[in-house]
mmCIF file of C-alpha atoms in Angstrom:
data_model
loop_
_atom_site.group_PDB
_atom_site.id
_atom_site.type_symbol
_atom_site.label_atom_id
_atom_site.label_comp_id
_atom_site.label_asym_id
_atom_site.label_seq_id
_atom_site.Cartn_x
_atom_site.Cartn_y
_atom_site.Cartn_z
ATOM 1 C CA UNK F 1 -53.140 231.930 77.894
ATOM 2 C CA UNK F 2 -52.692 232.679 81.965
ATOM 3 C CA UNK F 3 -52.526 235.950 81.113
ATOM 4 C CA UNK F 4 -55.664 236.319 79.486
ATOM 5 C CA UNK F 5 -57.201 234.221 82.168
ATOM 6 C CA UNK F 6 -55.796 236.602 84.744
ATOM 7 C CA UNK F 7 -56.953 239.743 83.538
ATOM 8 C CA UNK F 8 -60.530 238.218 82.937
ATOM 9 C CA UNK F 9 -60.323 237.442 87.221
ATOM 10 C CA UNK F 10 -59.227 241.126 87.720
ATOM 11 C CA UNK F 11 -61.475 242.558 85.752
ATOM 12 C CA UNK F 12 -64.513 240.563 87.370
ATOM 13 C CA UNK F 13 -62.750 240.931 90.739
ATOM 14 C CA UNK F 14 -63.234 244.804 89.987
ATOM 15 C CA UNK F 15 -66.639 244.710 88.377
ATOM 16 C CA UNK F 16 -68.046 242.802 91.441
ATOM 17 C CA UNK F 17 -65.956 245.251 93.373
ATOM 18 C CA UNK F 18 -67.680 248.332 91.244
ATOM 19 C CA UNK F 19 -71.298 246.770 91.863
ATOM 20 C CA UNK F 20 -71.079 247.177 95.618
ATOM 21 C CA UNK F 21 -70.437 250.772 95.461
ATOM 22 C CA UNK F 22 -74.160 252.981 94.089
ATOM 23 C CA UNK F 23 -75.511 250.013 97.162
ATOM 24 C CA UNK F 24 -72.817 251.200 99.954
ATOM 25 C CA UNK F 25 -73.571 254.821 98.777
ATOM 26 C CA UNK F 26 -77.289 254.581 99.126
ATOM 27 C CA UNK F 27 -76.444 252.859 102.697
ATOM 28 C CA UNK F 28 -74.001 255.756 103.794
ATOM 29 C CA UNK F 29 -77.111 258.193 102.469
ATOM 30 C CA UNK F 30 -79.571 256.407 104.813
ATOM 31 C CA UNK F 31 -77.458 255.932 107.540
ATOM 32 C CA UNK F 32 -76.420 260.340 107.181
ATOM 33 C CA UNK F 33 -80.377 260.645 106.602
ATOM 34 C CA UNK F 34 -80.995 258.522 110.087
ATOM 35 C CA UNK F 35 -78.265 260.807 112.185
ATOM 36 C CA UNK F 36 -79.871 263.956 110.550
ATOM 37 C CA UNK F 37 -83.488 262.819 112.119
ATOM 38 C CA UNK F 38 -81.957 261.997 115.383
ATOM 39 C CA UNK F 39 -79.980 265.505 116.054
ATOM 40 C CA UNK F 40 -82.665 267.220 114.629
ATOM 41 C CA UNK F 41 -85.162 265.598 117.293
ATOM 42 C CA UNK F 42 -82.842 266.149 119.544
ATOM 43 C CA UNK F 43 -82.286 269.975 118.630
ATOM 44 C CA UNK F 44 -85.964 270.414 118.653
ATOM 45 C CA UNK F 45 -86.876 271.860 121.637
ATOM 46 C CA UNK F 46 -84.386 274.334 121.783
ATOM 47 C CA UNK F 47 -85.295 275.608 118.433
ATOM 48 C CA UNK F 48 -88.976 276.192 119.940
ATOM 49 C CA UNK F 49 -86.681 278.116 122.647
ATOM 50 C CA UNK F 50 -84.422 280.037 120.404
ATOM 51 C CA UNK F 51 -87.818 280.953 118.072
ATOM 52 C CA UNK F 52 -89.566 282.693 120.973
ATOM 53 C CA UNK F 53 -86.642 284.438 122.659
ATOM 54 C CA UNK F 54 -83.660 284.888 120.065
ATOM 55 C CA UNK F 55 -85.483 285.266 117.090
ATOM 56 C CA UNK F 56 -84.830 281.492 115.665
ATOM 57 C CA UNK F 57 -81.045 281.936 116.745
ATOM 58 C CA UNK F 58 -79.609 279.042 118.250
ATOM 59 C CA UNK F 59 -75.758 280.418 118.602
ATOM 60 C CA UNK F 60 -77.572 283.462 121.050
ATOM 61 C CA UNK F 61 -79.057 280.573 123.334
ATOM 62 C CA UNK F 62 -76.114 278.824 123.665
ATOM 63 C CA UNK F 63 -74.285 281.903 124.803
ATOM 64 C CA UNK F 64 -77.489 283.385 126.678
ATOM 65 C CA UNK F 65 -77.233 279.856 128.305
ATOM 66 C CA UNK F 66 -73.486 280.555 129.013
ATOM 67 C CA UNK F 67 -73.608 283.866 130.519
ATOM 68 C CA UNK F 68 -76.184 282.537 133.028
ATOM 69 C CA UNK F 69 -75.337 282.912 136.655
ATOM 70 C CA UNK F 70 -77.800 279.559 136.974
ATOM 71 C CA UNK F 71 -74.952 276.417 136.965
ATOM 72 C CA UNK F 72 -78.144 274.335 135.307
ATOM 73 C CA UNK F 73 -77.869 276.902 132.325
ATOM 74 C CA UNK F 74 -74.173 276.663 132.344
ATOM 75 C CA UNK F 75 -74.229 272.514 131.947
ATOM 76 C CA UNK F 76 -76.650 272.652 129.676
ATOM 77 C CA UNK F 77 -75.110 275.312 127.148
ATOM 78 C CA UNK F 78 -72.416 272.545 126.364
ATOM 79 C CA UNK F 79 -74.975 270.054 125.688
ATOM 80 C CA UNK F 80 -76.824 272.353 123.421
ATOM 81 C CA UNK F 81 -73.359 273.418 121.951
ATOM 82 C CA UNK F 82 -72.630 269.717 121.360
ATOM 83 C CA UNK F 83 -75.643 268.907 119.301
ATOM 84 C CA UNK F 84 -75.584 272.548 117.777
ATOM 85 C CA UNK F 85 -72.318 271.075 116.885
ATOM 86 C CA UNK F 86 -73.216 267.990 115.483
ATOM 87 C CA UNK F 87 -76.448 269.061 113.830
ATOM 88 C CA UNK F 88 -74.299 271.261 111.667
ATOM 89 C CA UNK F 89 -71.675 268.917 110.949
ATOM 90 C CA UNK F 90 -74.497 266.090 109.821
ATOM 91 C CA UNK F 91 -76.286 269.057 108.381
ATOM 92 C CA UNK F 92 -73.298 269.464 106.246
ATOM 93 C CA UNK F 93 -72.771 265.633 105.424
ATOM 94 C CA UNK F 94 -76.634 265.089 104.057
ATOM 95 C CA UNK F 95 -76.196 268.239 101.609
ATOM 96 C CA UNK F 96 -72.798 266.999 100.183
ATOM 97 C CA UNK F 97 -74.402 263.437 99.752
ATOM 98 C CA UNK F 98 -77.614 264.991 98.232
ATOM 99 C CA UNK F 99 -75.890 266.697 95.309
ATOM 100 C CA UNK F 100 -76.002 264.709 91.682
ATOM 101 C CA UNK F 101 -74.357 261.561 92.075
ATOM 102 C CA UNK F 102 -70.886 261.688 91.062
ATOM 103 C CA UNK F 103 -70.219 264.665 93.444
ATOM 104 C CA UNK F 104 -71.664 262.287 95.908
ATOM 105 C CA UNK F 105 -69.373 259.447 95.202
ATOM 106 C CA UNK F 106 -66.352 261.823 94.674
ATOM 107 C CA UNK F 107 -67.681 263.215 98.569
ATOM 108 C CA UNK F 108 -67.836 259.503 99.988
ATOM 109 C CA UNK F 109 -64.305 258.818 98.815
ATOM 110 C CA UNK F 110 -62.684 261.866 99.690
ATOM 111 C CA UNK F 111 -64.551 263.716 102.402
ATOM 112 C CA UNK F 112 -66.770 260.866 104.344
ATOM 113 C CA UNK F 113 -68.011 261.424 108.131
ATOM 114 C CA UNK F 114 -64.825 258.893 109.365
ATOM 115 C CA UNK F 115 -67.375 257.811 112.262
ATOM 116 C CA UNK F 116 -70.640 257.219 109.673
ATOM 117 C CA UNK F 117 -68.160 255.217 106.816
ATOM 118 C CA UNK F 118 -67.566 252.770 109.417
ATOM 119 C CA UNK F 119 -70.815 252.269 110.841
ATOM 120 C CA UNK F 120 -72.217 251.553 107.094
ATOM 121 C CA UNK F 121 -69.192 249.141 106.805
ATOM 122 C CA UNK F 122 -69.447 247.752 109.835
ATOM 123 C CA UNK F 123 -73.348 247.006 109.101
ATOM 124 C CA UNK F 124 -73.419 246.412 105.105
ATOM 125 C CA UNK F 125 -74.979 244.176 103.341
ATOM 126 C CA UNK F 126 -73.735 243.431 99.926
ATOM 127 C CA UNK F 127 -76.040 243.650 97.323
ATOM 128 C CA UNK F 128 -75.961 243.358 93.993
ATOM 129 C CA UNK F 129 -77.857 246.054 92.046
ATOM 130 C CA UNK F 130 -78.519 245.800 88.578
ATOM 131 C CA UNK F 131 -79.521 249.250 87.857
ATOM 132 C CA UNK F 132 -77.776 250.955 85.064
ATOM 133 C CA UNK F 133 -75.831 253.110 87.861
ATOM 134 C CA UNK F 134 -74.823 249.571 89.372
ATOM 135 C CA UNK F 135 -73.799 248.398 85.660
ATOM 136 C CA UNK F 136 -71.262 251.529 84.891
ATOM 137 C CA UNK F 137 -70.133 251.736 87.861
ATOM 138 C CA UNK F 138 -68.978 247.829 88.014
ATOM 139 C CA UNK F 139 -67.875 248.425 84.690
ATOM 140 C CA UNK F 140 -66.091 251.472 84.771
ATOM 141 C CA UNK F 141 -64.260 249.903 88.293
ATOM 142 C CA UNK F 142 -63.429 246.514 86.868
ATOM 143 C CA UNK F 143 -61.734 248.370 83.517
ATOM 144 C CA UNK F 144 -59.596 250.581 85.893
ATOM 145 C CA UNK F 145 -58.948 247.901 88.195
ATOM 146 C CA UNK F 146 -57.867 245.750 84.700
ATOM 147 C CA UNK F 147 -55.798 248.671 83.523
ATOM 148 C CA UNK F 148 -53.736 249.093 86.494
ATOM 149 C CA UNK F 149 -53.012 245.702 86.932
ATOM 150 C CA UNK F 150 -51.752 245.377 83.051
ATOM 151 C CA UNK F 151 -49.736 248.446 83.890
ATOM 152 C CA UNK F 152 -48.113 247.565 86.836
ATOM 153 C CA UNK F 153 -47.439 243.997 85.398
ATOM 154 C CA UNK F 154 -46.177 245.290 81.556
ATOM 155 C CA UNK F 155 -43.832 247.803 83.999
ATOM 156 C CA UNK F 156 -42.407 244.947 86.227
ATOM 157 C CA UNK F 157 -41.511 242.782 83.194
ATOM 158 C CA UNK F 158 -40.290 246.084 81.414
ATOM 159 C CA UNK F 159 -38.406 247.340 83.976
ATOM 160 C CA UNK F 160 -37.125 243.962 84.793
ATOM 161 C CA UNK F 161 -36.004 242.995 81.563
ATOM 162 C CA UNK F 162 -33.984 246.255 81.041
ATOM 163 C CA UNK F 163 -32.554 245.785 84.348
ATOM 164 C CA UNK F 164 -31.535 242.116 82.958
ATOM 165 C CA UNK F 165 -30.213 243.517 79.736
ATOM 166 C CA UNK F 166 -28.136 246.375 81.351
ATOM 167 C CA UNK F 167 -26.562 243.935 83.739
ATOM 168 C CA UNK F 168 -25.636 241.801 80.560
ATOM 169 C CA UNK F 169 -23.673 244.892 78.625
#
């Protein structure tokens, strides 16, 4: 009877679990979409720059910028280099996180921005969604979650009792 009890807790534990997850995504997409603004604001006026002199090519600034005998120009080609840098890099994060959903999700898990996955966990705010995303994705969690915990506990008593019954003979 426990047993049946306890697989009903780990299976809500994991559906409850699975319902935070389409929310935390669409916060991690918002909080990528924010960063993307930002960099691109700040990129802005040396696109106008790199339109008019290097035919829309940032990279030739940055080393035009480089090559300058002017120490000014020389400071500033890191700072253009830096959010060259990380315009690309965010550039790369809001395309991966735009794709069809489960590419998304597989993305978050595997290949998240380390420095944007904690700033959405740092400033989340569970929700519960009841959106038929929400639903299978609660589901689909709490059944996994379920299954692994039956596994690991038929394989303890398994693997227990044989140990206890080859220690007998």
């Amino acid at each position: 009877m426990a047993r049946g009890y306890l697989r009903i807790v780990v299976f809500a534990c994991g559906l409850l679990v699975g319902i935070q997850f389409p929310g935390f995504m669409d916060q991690y997409q918002k909080r990528v979409d924010a960063h993307f603004n930002e960099v691109k604001k700040n990129l802005a006026g040396f696109r106008e720059t790199a339109d008019e002199y290097f035919q829309g090519n940032l990279e030739s600034l940055i080393r035009y910028y480089e090559k300058s005998n002017d120490p000014v120009f020389k400071s500033d080609a890191e700072s253009v280099d830096s959010i060259y840098a990380r315009w690309q890099m965010i550039s790369a994060e809001r395309n991966a996180m735009q794709g069809p959903w489960y590419r998304a999700a597989f993305h978050l898990v595997f290949f998240h921005n380390d420095e944007i996955l904690s700033e959405t966990f740092a400033a989340y705010s569970y929700t519960v969604l009841f959106t038929p995303k929400a639903i299978a994705w609660g589901t689909a969690i709490g059944f996994f979650v379920s299954l692994a915990a039956e596994l690991f506990l038929a394989g303890m008593f398994y693997g227990g009792s044989r140990i206890m019954a080859m220690r007998r003979t």
